[in-house]
């Protein structure tokens, strides 16, 4: 070994997506256990957040990707394997959050449309918003329709009606 | 049997204990096999449990502390809990697939009640086939897992197993090997469970108590 240079162990980057921080450490052999423990803690946190996303998606009747493949266990995983599990979980969590955000935005847009229909039905003739679009269950559809049919259409009497339930099975 | 039998802590390989300090195995000797058919009150209890347990509960399970702890542990040891389900989620899935918890015999029903009510899985072994106390360790090179058909599967070195002094008894979170499973020839049953980080002792005791009380009512 040349003077002034120490032999260093592997470099392990510990990224904690929860805390949004980055720890760059030079890991020597005895530290590897601590590194694995940190990675396991991160996996636990990511799993908790992914579980939140999955249950939130279920309650909003959405669907988020959540499957993260295993590493042919059960066994004590090394740093590289734990990192892979953590990274996969983080990626899946990112996907799930993006899905949920997109789903939430679509619901919000549908709610705004419905509010506008309710405020000024005459300006949104025959516009429709499905109850599922605003996160409600069932098959109901809000639609701007004329009161009293053709009379309301000619007189400009418009209102929002909620259709009743799901169609009967044939 | 005695529903008041005290659980005993099993051994954990020293290196494994350093790596996963909160992993523990608990055993309790339950005694003679119970009657083959569950008493009506246990079947009724299963029915009530099934009616309280719906699809939303199955999804919500992963957020409850004890089932969540097992999910996390699965991830940490390289298992995908959505592919190889944790025992409580497996029971939940069975409930959804079959529309209820069907009775499969006194012992199976007792173990099912324990896992559904507490989230902690309990397995039963033929005590007579075991050599000494149970523990957890990594499989050694060349060790095998016998199958019911007489053949055996190789266990990769390092695979986490529940073992006695003679060798592996079951892969961690797997069903017991054929030669240690409870059969009609079994004269004494030993129950065991696995405790992981995030599962309080009281849940382990409760799981044992639930299983013992259901299979061997006082």
mmCIF file of C-alpha atoms in Angstrom:
data_model
loop_
_atom_site.group_PDB
_atom_site.id
_atom_site.type_symbol
_atom_site.label_atom_id
_atom_site.label_comp_id
_atom_site.label_asym_id
_atom_site.label_seq_id
_atom_site.Cartn_x
_atom_site.Cartn_y
_atom_site.Cartn_z
ATOM 1 C CA UNK A 1 0.000 0.000 0.000
ATOM 2 C CA UNK A 2 1.384 3.419 -0.909
ATOM 3 C CA UNK A 3 2.030 5.789 1.999
ATOM 4 C CA UNK A 4 -0.862 8.108 2.752
ATOM 5 C CA UNK A 5 -3.486 5.812 1.243
ATOM 6 C CA UNK A 6 -5.681 3.587 3.367
ATOM 7 C CA UNK A 7 -7.405 0.496 2.048
ATOM 8 C CA UNK A 8 -11.088 1.225 2.142
ATOM 9 C CA UNK A 9 -14.050 -1.086 2.066
ATOM 10 C CA UNK A 10 -16.931 -0.946 -0.364
ATOM 11 C CA UNK A 11 -18.722 2.319 -0.915
ATOM 12 C CA UNK A 12 -22.384 2.057 -0.056
ATOM 13 C CA UNK A 13 -24.888 4.780 -0.801
ATOM 14 C CA UNK A 14 -27.737 4.828 1.678
ATOM 15 C CA UNK A 15 -30.658 6.681 0.190
ATOM 16 C CA UNK A 16 -33.633 7.239 2.375
ATOM 17 C CA UNK A 17 -36.520 8.242 0.111
ATOM 18 C CA UNK A 18 -38.657 8.984 3.162
ATOM 19 C CA UNK A 19 -36.328 11.573 4.589
ATOM 20 C CA UNK A 20 -35.136 12.693 1.178
ATOM 21 C CA UNK A 21 -31.552 12.634 2.308
ATOM 22 C CA UNK A 22 -28.455 10.993 0.970
ATOM 23 C CA UNK A 23 -25.743 9.424 3.028
ATOM 24 C CA UNK A 24 -22.544 8.465 1.304
ATOM 25 C CA UNK A 25 -20.466 6.225 3.487
ATOM 26 C CA UNK A 26 -17.225 4.309 3.188
ATOM 27 C CA UNK A 27 -18.208 1.021 4.697
ATOM 28 C CA UNK A 28 -15.697 -1.225 6.348
ATOM 29 C CA UNK A 29 -16.404 -4.858 7.159
ATOM 30 C CA UNK A 30 -17.716 -4.362 10.734
ATOM 31 C CA UNK A 31 -19.984 -1.576 9.501
ATOM 32 C CA UNK A 32 -21.742 -3.809 7.012
ATOM 33 C CA UNK A 33 -24.106 -5.132 9.632
ATOM 34 C CA UNK A 34 -25.103 -1.581 10.520
ATOM 35 C CA UNK A 35 -25.574 -0.821 6.831
ATOM 36 C CA UNK A 36 -27.825 -3.856 6.450
ATOM 37 C CA UNK A 37 -29.798 -2.756 9.508
ATOM 38 C CA UNK A 38 -30.255 0.703 7.981
ATOM 39 C CA UNK A 39 -31.408 -0.846 4.729
ATOM 40 C CA UNK A 40 -33.860 -3.069 6.584
ATOM 41 C CA UNK A 41 -35.241 -0.004 8.400
ATOM 42 C CA UNK A 42 -35.663 1.752 5.073
ATOM 43 C CA UNK A 43 -37.458 -1.288 3.658
ATOM 44 C CA UNK A 44 -39.806 -1.238 6.666
ATOM 45 C CA UNK A 45 -40.628 2.433 6.126
ATOM 46 C CA UNK A 46 -41.127 2.007 2.385
ATOM 47 C CA UNK A 47 -43.369 -1.001 2.945
ATOM 48 C CA UNK A 48 -45.487 1.056 5.369
ATOM 49 C CA UNK A 49 -45.830 3.855 2.829
ATOM 50 C CA UNK A 50 -46.647 1.454 0.025
ATOM 51 C CA UNK A 51 -49.311 -0.156 2.225
ATOM 52 C CA UNK A 52 -50.813 3.305 2.777
ATOM 53 C CA UNK A 53 -50.898 3.899 -0.979
ATOM 54 C CA UNK A 54 -52.504 0.532 -1.687
ATOM 55 C CA UNK A 55 -55.223 1.021 0.913
ATOM 56 C CA UNK A 56 -55.816 4.610 -0.187
ATOM 57 C CA UNK A 57 -56.128 3.460 -3.789
ATOM 58 C CA UNK A 58 -58.571 0.761 -2.684
ATOM 59 C CA UNK A 59 -60.717 3.278 -0.799
ATOM 60 C CA UNK A 60 -60.824 5.546 -3.861
ATOM 61 C CA UNK A 61 -61.572 2.538 -6.068
ATOM 62 C CA UNK A 62 -58.345 3.073 -7.912
ATOM 63 C CA UNK A 63 -55.532 0.677 -8.529
ATOM 64 C CA UNK A 64 -51.839 1.180 -8.013
ATOM 65 C CA UNK A 65 -48.953 -1.107 -8.926
ATOM 66 C CA UNK A 66 -47.454 -2.595 -5.787
ATOM 67 C CA UNK A 67 -45.816 -5.921 -6.593
ATOM 68 C CA UNK A 68 -42.119 -6.086 -5.764
ATOM 69 C CA UNK A 69 -40.413 -9.349 -6.585
ATOM 70 C CA UNK A 70 -38.624 -11.309 -3.893
ATOM 71 C CA UNK A 71 -35.041 -12.569 -3.964
ATOM 72 C CA UNK A 72 -35.637 -16.322 -3.568
ATOM 73 C CA UNK A 73 -35.630 -16.310 0.220
ATOM 74 C CA UNK A 74 -36.050 -16.843 3.041
ATOM 75 C CA UNK A 75 -32.489 -16.020 3.945
ATOM 76 C CA UNK A 76 -30.333 -13.262 5.352
ATOM 77 C CA UNK A 77 -29.898 -10.830 2.500
ATOM 78 C CA UNK A 78 -26.620 -9.124 1.759
ATOM 79 C CA UNK A 79 -26.226 -5.418 1.171
ATOM 80 C CA UNK A 80 -26.661 -5.653 -2.592
ATOM 81 C CA UNK A 81 -29.849 -7.700 -2.278
ATOM 82 C CA UNK A 82 -31.291 -5.434 0.389
ATOM 83 C CA UNK A 83 -30.485 -2.454 -1.797
ATOM 84 C CA UNK A 84 -32.300 -4.103 -4.684
ATOM 85 C CA UNK A 85 -35.381 -4.753 -2.549
ATOM 86 C CA UNK A 86 -35.283 -1.193 -1.229
ATOM 87 C CA UNK A 87 -34.813 0.312 -4.683
ATOM 88 C CA UNK A 88 -37.639 -1.795 -6.117
ATOM 89 C CA UNK A 89 -39.895 -0.744 -3.252
ATOM 90 C CA UNK A 90 -38.954 2.907 -3.733
ATOM 91 C CA UNK A 91 -39.639 2.659 -7.468
ATOM 92 C CA UNK A 92 -42.977 0.949 -6.853
ATOM 93 C CA UNK A 93 -43.876 3.570 -4.247
ATOM 94 C CA UNK A 94 -43.030 6.317 -6.741
ATOM 95 C CA UNK A 95 -45.243 4.669 -9.368
ATOM 96 C CA UNK A 96 -48.051 4.225 -6.841
ATOM 97 C CA UNK A 97 -47.870 7.853 -5.759
ATOM 98 C CA UNK A 98 -47.882 9.052 -9.370
ATOM 99 C CA UNK A 99 -50.936 6.881 -10.063
ATOM 100 C CA UNK A 100 -52.701 8.200 -6.990
ATOM 101 C CA UNK A 101 -51.862 11.796 -7.869
ATOM 102 C CA UNK A 102 -53.133 11.359 -11.431
ATOM 103 C CA UNK A 103 -56.252 9.671 -10.084
ATOM 104 C CA UNK A 104 -56.798 12.489 -7.582
ATOM 105 C CA UNK A 105 -56.363 15.165 -10.247
ATOM 106 C CA UNK A 106 -58.831 13.429 -12.561
ATOM 107 C CA UNK A 107 -61.357 13.254 -9.698
ATOM 108 C CA UNK A 108 -60.803 16.898 -8.896
ATOM 109 C CA UNK A 109 -61.389 17.894 -12.516
ATOM 110 C CA UNK A 110 -64.592 15.839 -12.586
ATOM 111 C CA UNK A 111 -65.794 17.502 -9.360
ATOM 112 C CA UNK A 112 -65.153 20.953 -10.807
ATOM 113 C CA UNK A 113 -67.096 19.983 -13.938
ATOM 114 C CA UNK A 114 -69.983 18.787 -11.788
ATOM 115 C CA UNK A 115 -69.950 21.975 -9.722
ATOM 116 C CA UNK A 116 -70.097 24.054 -12.901
ATOM 117 C CA UNK A 117 -72.973 21.919 -14.170
ATOM 118 C CA UNK A 118 -74.837 22.486 -10.907
ATOM 119 C CA UNK A 119 -74.155 26.236 -10.883
ATOM 120 C CA UNK A 120 -75.145 26.870 -14.481
ATOM 121 C CA UNK A 121 -76.916 23.901 -16.014
ATOM 122 C CA UNK A 122 -78.020 25.944 -19.000
ATOM 123 C CA UNK A 123 -74.423 26.406 -20.072
ATOM 124 C CA UNK A 124 -73.647 22.698 -19.907
ATOM 125 C CA UNK A 125 -76.537 21.145 -21.794
ATOM 126 C CA UNK A 126 -76.461 17.346 -21.737
ATOM 127 C CA UNK A 127 -73.029 17.301 -20.014
ATOM 128 C CA UNK A 128 -72.407 14.107 -18.044
ATOM 129 C CA UNK A 129 -70.208 13.195 -15.072
ATOM 130 C CA UNK A 130 -70.210 9.626 -13.833
ATOM 131 C CA UNK A 131 -70.298 9.115 -10.054
ATOM 132 C CA UNK A 132 -67.253 6.849 -10.421
ATOM 133 C CA UNK A 133 -65.315 9.781 -11.919
ATOM 134 C CA UNK A 134 -65.660 11.760 -8.673
ATOM 135 C CA UNK A 135 -64.768 8.769 -6.533
ATOM 136 C CA UNK A 136 -68.292 7.745 -5.551
ATOM 137 C CA UNK A 137 -69.274 4.143 -5.874
ATOM 138 C CA UNK A 138 -72.054 2.788 -8.035
ATOM 139 C CA UNK A 139 -73.048 3.416 -11.609
ATOM 140 C CA UNK A 140 -74.874 6.721 -11.178
ATOM 141 C CA UNK A 141 -74.341 9.460 -13.761
ATOM 142 C CA UNK A 142 -74.972 13.166 -13.262
ATOM 143 C CA UNK A 143 -76.428 14.650 -16.420
ATOM 144 C CA UNK A 144 -77.768 18.074 -17.364
ATOM 145 C CA UNK A 145 -81.246 17.458 -18.766
ATOM 146 C CA UNK A 146 -84.206 19.695 -19.678
ATOM 147 C CA UNK A 147 -87.134 19.803 -17.269
ATOM 148 C CA UNK A 148 -90.322 18.447 -18.796
ATOM 149 C CA UNK A 149 -88.540 17.200 -21.893
ATOM 150 C CA UNK A 150 -88.992 19.224 -25.049
ATOM 151 C CA UNK A 151 -90.832 22.001 -23.178
ATOM 152 C CA UNK A 152 -87.889 22.572 -20.870
ATOM 153 C CA UNK A 153 -85.528 22.419 -23.810
ATOM 154 C CA UNK A 154 -87.433 25.173 -25.610
ATOM 155 C CA UNK A 155 -87.969 27.210 -22.438
ATOM 156 C CA UNK A 156 -84.357 26.864 -21.256
ATOM 157 C CA UNK A 157 -85.222 24.979 -18.065
ATOM 158 C CA UNK A 158 -82.211 22.815 -17.395
ATOM 159 C CA UNK A 159 -81.250 20.908 -14.294
ATOM 160 C CA UNK A 160 -78.815 18.205 -13.168
ATOM 161 C CA UNK A 161 -80.269 14.745 -12.683
ATOM 162 C CA UNK A 162 -78.572 11.778 -11.111
ATOM 163 C CA UNK A 163 -79.480 8.564 -12.865
ATOM 164 C CA UNK A 164 -80.508 5.761 -10.568
ATOM 165 C CA UNK A 165 -78.065 2.928 -9.989
ATOM 166 C CA UNK A 166 -76.586 0.268 -12.179
ATOM 167 C CA UNK A 167 -78.398 -1.175 -15.174
ATOM 168 C CA UNK A 168 -80.119 -4.475 -14.535
ATOM 169 C CA UNK A 169 -78.196 -7.559 -15.547
ATOM 170 C CA UNK A 170 -79.525 -9.047 -18.753
ATOM 171 C CA UNK B 1 -52.922 -30.705 27.336
ATOM 172 C CA UNK B 2 -53.113 -27.528 29.227
ATOM 173 C CA UNK B 3 -54.279 -24.195 27.917
ATOM 174 C CA UNK B 4 -52.062 -22.675 30.573
ATOM 175 C CA UNK B 5 -48.837 -24.289 29.330
ATOM 176 C CA UNK B 6 -46.065 -21.690 29.300
ATOM 177 C CA UNK B 7 -44.426 -20.923 25.944
ATOM 178 C CA UNK B 8 -40.706 -21.642 25.754
ATOM 179 C CA UNK B 9 -38.282 -19.621 23.724
ATOM 180 C CA UNK B 10 -36.385 -21.589 21.110
ATOM 181 C CA UNK B 11 -32.780 -21.026 20.121
ATOM 182 C CA UNK B 12 -31.594 -18.809 17.294
ATOM 183 C CA UNK B 13 -28.256 -19.284 15.578
ATOM 184 C CA UNK B 14 -25.799 -16.757 17.076
ATOM 185 C CA UNK B 15 -24.903 -15.080 13.793
ATOM 186 C CA UNK B 16 -28.541 -14.890 12.780
ATOM 187 C CA UNK B 17 -29.449 -13.432 16.177
ATOM 188 C CA UNK B 18 -26.894 -10.664 15.635
ATOM 189 C CA UNK B 19 -28.324 -9.953 12.213
ATOM 190 C CA UNK B 20 -32.011 -10.172 13.133
ATOM 191 C CA UNK B 21 -32.061 -9.649 16.904
ATOM 192 C CA UNK B 22 -35.838 -9.512 17.221
ATOM 193 C CA UNK B 23 -36.494 -12.777 15.434
ATOM 194 C CA UNK B 24 -37.633 -15.426 17.912
ATOM 195 C CA UNK B 25 -39.188 -18.840 17.919
ATOM 196 C CA UNK B 26 -41.579 -19.920 20.651
ATOM 197 C CA UNK B 27 -42.861 -23.396 21.320
ATOM 198 C CA UNK B 28 -45.455 -24.899 23.556
ATOM 199 C CA UNK B 29 -46.178 -28.568 24.103
ATOM 200 C CA UNK B 30 -49.867 -29.022 23.596
ATOM 201 C CA UNK B 31 -50.253 -32.687 24.425
ATOM 202 C CA UNK B 32 -52.365 -35.343 22.749
ATOM 203 C CA UNK B 33 -53.989 -34.617 19.389
ATOM 204 C CA UNK B 34 -57.429 -33.084 19.795
ATOM 205 C CA UNK B 35 -60.643 -34.671 18.572
ATOM 206 C CA UNK B 36 -60.630 -34.773 14.780
ATOM 207 C CA UNK B 37 -63.770 -32.715 14.357
ATOM 208 C CA UNK B 38 -64.096 -29.223 15.766
ATOM 209 C CA UNK B 39 -66.712 -28.687 18.467
ATOM 210 C CA UNK B 40 -69.791 -26.743 17.280
ATOM 211 C CA UNK B 41 -68.764 -23.617 19.178
ATOM 212 C CA UNK B 42 -65.439 -23.451 17.294
ATOM 213 C CA UNK B 43 -67.197 -23.858 13.954
ATOM 214 C CA UNK B 44 -69.636 -21.165 15.002
ATOM 215 C CA UNK B 45 -66.719 -18.931 15.959
ATOM 216 C CA UNK B 46 -65.172 -19.469 12.534
ATOM 217 C CA UNK B 47 -68.470 -18.518 10.925
ATOM 218 C CA UNK B 48 -68.721 -15.343 12.999
ATOM 219 C CA UNK B 49 -65.135 -14.454 12.191
ATOM 220 C CA UNK B 50 -65.791 -14.951 8.476
ATOM 221 C CA UNK B 51 -68.831 -12.700 8.545
ATOM 222 C CA UNK B 52 -66.792 -9.956 10.194
ATOM 223 C CA UNK B 53 -64.046 -10.279 7.623
ATOM 224 C CA UNK B 54 -64.625 -8.705 4.203
ATOM 225 C CA UNK B 55 -62.634 -7.703 1.146
ATOM 226 C CA UNK B 56 -61.822 -4.266 2.502
ATOM 227 C CA UNK B 57 -60.463 -5.857 5.690
ATOM 228 C CA UNK B 58 -58.166 -8.055 3.608
ATOM 229 C CA UNK B 59 -56.666 -4.982 1.929
ATOM 230 C CA UNK B 60 -56.567 -3.074 5.204
ATOM 231 C CA UNK B 61 -54.665 -5.944 6.875
ATOM 232 C CA UNK B 62 -51.318 -4.733 5.589
ATOM 233 C CA UNK B 63 -51.717 -1.541 7.632
ATOM 234 C CA UNK B 64 -52.409 -3.297 10.927
ATOM 235 C CA UNK B 65 -49.299 -3.462 13.103
ATOM 236 C CA UNK B 66 -48.860 -7.235 13.463
ATOM 237 C CA UNK B 67 -49.637 -8.292 9.869
ATOM 238 C CA UNK B 68 -47.535 -5.341 8.720
ATOM 239 C CA UNK B 69 -44.612 -6.560 10.834
ATOM 240 C CA UNK B 70 -44.714 -9.938 9.078
ATOM 241 C CA UNK B 71 -44.939 -8.267 5.660
ATOM 242 C CA UNK B 72 -41.882 -6.178 6.447
ATOM 243 C CA UNK B 73 -39.996 -9.212 7.694
ATOM 244 C CA UNK B 74 -40.878 -11.087 4.504
ATOM 245 C CA UNK B 75 -39.354 -8.278 2.472
ATOM 246 C CA UNK B 76 -36.274 -8.233 4.656
ATOM 247 C CA UNK B 77 -35.586 -11.931 4.140
ATOM 248 C CA UNK B 78 -36.151 -11.855 0.412
ATOM 249 C CA UNK B 79 -39.765 -12.986 0.172
ATOM 250 C CA UNK B 80 -42.406 -11.089 -1.730
ATOM 251 C CA UNK B 81 -45.470 -11.026 0.553
ATOM 252 C CA UNK B 82 -47.724 -10.488 -2.469
ATOM 253 C CA UNK B 83 -46.445 -13.682 -4.044
ATOM 254 C CA UNK B 84 -45.849 -15.873 -0.991
ATOM 255 C CA UNK B 85 -48.439 -14.405 1.314
ATOM 256 C CA UNK B 86 -47.911 -13.945 5.008
ATOM 257 C CA UNK B 87 -49.925 -16.521 6.976
ATOM 258 C CA UNK B 88 -52.640 -14.079 8.023
ATOM 259 C CA UNK B 89 -53.020 -12.735 4.493
ATOM 260 C CA UNK B 90 -53.141 -16.312 3.190
ATOM 261 C CA UNK B 91 -55.999 -17.000 5.609
ATOM 262 C CA UNK B 92 -57.716 -13.790 4.472
ATOM 263 C CA UNK B 93 -57.378 -14.828 0.853
ATOM 264 C CA UNK B 94 -58.842 -18.245 1.638
ATOM 265 C CA UNK B 95 -61.783 -16.533 3.305
ATOM 266 C CA UNK B 96 -62.405 -14.424 0.198
ATOM 267 C CA UNK B 97 -61.989 -17.326 -2.220
ATOM 268 C CA UNK B 98 -64.235 -19.740 -0.318
ATOM 269 C CA UNK B 99 -66.711 -17.218 1.040
ATOM 270 C CA UNK B 100 -66.007 -18.303 4.599
ATOM 271 C CA UNK B 101 -63.612 -20.101 6.896
ATOM 272 C CA UNK B 102 -64.452 -23.719 6.326
ATOM 273 C CA UNK B 103 -63.810 -26.162 9.126
ATOM 274 C CA UNK B 104 -60.997 -28.607 8.334
ATOM 275 C CA UNK B 105 -60.647 -30.352 11.668
ATOM 276 C CA UNK B 106 -60.042 -29.339 15.254
ATOM 277 C CA UNK B 107 -56.321 -28.675 14.993
ATOM 278 C CA UNK B 108 -56.426 -26.812 11.665
ATOM 279 C CA UNK B 109 -59.362 -24.727 12.878
ATOM 280 C CA UNK B 110 -57.527 -23.827 16.079
ATOM 281 C CA UNK B 111 -54.443 -22.712 14.145
ATOM 282 C CA UNK B 112 -56.646 -20.726 11.753
ATOM 283 C CA UNK B 113 -58.428 -18.986 14.622
ATOM 284 C CA UNK B 114 -55.082 -18.095 16.170
ATOM 285 C CA UNK B 115 -53.691 -16.502 13.029
ATOM 286 C CA UNK B 116 -56.870 -14.647 12.063
ATOM 287 C CA UNK B 117 -57.555 -13.310 15.549
ATOM 288 C CA UNK B 118 -54.006 -12.305 16.460
ATOM 289 C CA UNK B 119 -52.128 -12.084 13.154
ATOM 290 C CA UNK B 120 -49.472 -14.404 14.580
ATOM 291 C CA UNK B 121 -49.074 -17.728 12.744
ATOM 292 C CA UNK B 122 -48.920 -20.964 14.728
ATOM 293 C CA UNK B 123 -47.788 -24.311 13.321
ATOM 294 C CA UNK B 124 -48.210 -27.793 14.773
ATOM 295 C CA UNK B 125 -45.601 -30.552 14.751
ATOM 296 C CA UNK B 126 -45.487 -34.169 15.752
ATOM 297 C CA UNK B 127 -43.570 -33.879 19.016
ATOM 298 C CA UNK B 128 -42.423 -37.503 18.823
ATOM 299 C CA UNK B 129 -40.551 -36.862 15.584
ATOM 300 C CA UNK B 130 -38.550 -33.977 17.020
ATOM 301 C CA UNK B 131 -35.093 -34.236 18.499
ATOM 302 C CA UNK B 132 -34.727 -31.647 21.244
ATOM 303 C CA UNK B 133 -35.718 -28.009 21.271
ATOM 304 C CA UNK B 134 -36.528 -26.111 18.096
ATOM 305 C CA UNK B 135 -34.608 -23.167 16.776
ATOM 306 C CA UNK B 136 -33.885 -21.065 13.715
ATOM 307 C CA UNK B 137 -30.745 -21.243 11.611
ATOM 308 C CA UNK B 138 -29.540 -21.154 8.044
ATOM 309 C CA UNK B 139 -29.557 -24.447 6.161
ATOM 310 C CA UNK B 140 -26.163 -26.115 5.787
ATOM 311 C CA UNK B 141 -24.726 -27.295 2.500
ATOM 312 C CA UNK B 142 -26.125 -30.694 1.555
ATOM 313 C CA UNK B 143 -29.174 -30.581 3.803
ATOM 314 C CA UNK B 144 -32.394 -31.816 2.299
ATOM 315 C CA UNK B 145 -36.087 -31.426 2.857
ATOM 316 C CA UNK B 146 -38.028 -34.694 2.630
ATOM 317 C CA UNK B 147 -41.292 -34.715 0.726
ATOM 318 C CA UNK B 148 -44.423 -36.736 1.340
ATOM 319 C CA UNK B 149 -43.774 -38.816 -1.808
ATOM 320 C CA UNK B 150 -40.507 -40.161 -0.415
ATOM 321 C CA UNK B 151 -38.217 -37.915 -2.457
ATOM 322 C CA UNK B 152 -36.363 -34.954 -1.027
ATOM 323 C CA UNK B 153 -35.594 -31.404 -2.145
ATOM 324 C CA UNK B 154 -32.158 -29.897 -1.664
ATOM 325 C CA UNK B 155 -32.070 -26.923 0.639
ATOM 326 C CA UNK B 156 -29.785 -24.157 -0.609
ATOM 327 C CA UNK B 157 -27.149 -23.278 1.981
ATOM 328 C CA UNK B 158 -28.282 -20.276 3.995
ATOM 329 C CA UNK B 159 -32.015 -20.847 3.514
ATOM 330 C CA UNK B 160 -33.611 -19.986 6.849
ATOM 331 C CA UNK B 161 -35.118 -23.032 8.480
ATOM 332 C CA UNK B 162 -36.727 -24.115 11.702
ATOM 333 C CA UNK B 163 -34.606 -26.980 12.925
ATOM 334 C CA UNK B 164 -34.150 -29.402 15.769
ATOM 335 C CA UNK B 165 -30.929 -31.180 16.717
ATOM 336 C CA UNK B 166 -31.352 -33.674 13.864
ATOM 337 C CA UNK B 167 -31.896 -31.203 11.050
ATOM 338 C CA UNK B 168 -34.393 -28.901 9.355
ATOM 339 C CA UNK B 169 -38.014 -29.283 10.322
ATOM 340 C CA UNK B 170 -39.536 -26.626 8.083
ATOM 341 C CA UNK B 171 -38.476 -23.741 5.916
ATOM 342 C CA UNK B 172 -39.158 -20.471 7.695
ATOM 343 C CA UNK B 173 -42.847 -19.591 7.226
ATOM 344 C CA UNK B 174 -43.397 -22.801 5.285
ATOM 345 C CA UNK B 175 -45.399 -25.848 6.203
ATOM 346 C CA UNK B 176 -43.573 -28.474 8.304
ATOM 347 C CA UNK B 177 -41.783 -31.254 6.425
ATOM 348 C CA UNK B 178 -43.751 -34.424 5.850
ATOM 349 C CA UNK B 179 -41.963 -36.452 8.530
ATOM 350 C CA UNK B 180 -42.726 -33.854 11.221
ATOM 351 C CA UNK B 181 -46.328 -33.140 10.248
ATOM 352 C CA UNK B 182 -49.130 -34.158 12.577
ATOM 353 C CA UNK B 183 -50.648 -37.464 11.468
ATOM 354 C CA UNK B 184 -53.001 -40.045 12.916
ATOM 355 C CA UNK B 185 -49.978 -41.718 14.484
ATOM 356 C CA UNK B 186 -49.056 -38.569 16.410
ATOM 357 C CA UNK B 187 -49.313 -38.941 20.154
ATOM 358 C CA UNK B 188 -48.140 -35.508 21.224
ATOM 359 C CA UNK B 189 -48.282 -32.148 19.504
ATOM 360 C CA UNK B 190 -45.852 -29.312 19.788
ATOM 361 C CA UNK B 191 -46.944 -25.882 18.606
ATOM 362 C CA UNK B 192 -44.489 -23.251 17.490
ATOM 363 C CA UNK B 193 -44.638 -19.703 16.274
ATOM 364 C CA UNK B 194 -42.270 -17.096 14.886
ATOM 365 C CA UNK B 195 -42.016 -13.648 16.383
ATOM 366 C CA UNK B 196 -40.526 -10.843 14.327
ATOM 367 C CA UNK B 197 -39.691 -7.196 14.981
ATOM 368 C CA UNK B 198 -42.863 -5.276 15.752
ATOM 369 C CA UNK B 199 -44.808 -8.201 17.203
ATOM 370 C CA UNK B 200 -45.262 -7.813 20.963
ATOM 371 C CA UNK B 201 -44.868 -10.839 23.272
ATOM 372 C CA UNK B 202 -48.482 -10.533 24.318
ATOM 373 C CA UNK B 203 -49.633 -11.322 20.768
ATOM 374 C CA UNK B 204 -47.508 -14.457 20.741
ATOM 375 C CA UNK B 205 -49.021 -15.612 24.021
ATOM 376 C CA UNK B 206 -52.475 -14.735 22.763
ATOM 377 C CA UNK B 207 -51.939 -16.758 19.587
ATOM 378 C CA UNK B 208 -50.900 -19.829 21.583
ATOM 379 C CA UNK B 209 -53.727 -19.351 24.028
ATOM 380 C CA UNK B 210 -56.287 -19.009 21.217
ATOM 381 C CA UNK B 211 -55.054 -22.161 19.498
ATOM 382 C CA UNK B 212 -54.896 -24.178 22.707
ATOM 383 C CA UNK B 213 -58.270 -23.001 23.913
ATOM 384 C CA UNK B 214 -59.942 -23.819 20.591
ATOM 385 C CA UNK B 215 -58.391 -27.246 20.112
ATOM 386 C CA UNK B 216 -58.368 -28.362 23.725
ATOM 387 C CA UNK B 217 -61.240 -26.529 25.424
ATOM 388 C CA UNK B 218 -61.178 -26.759 29.192
#
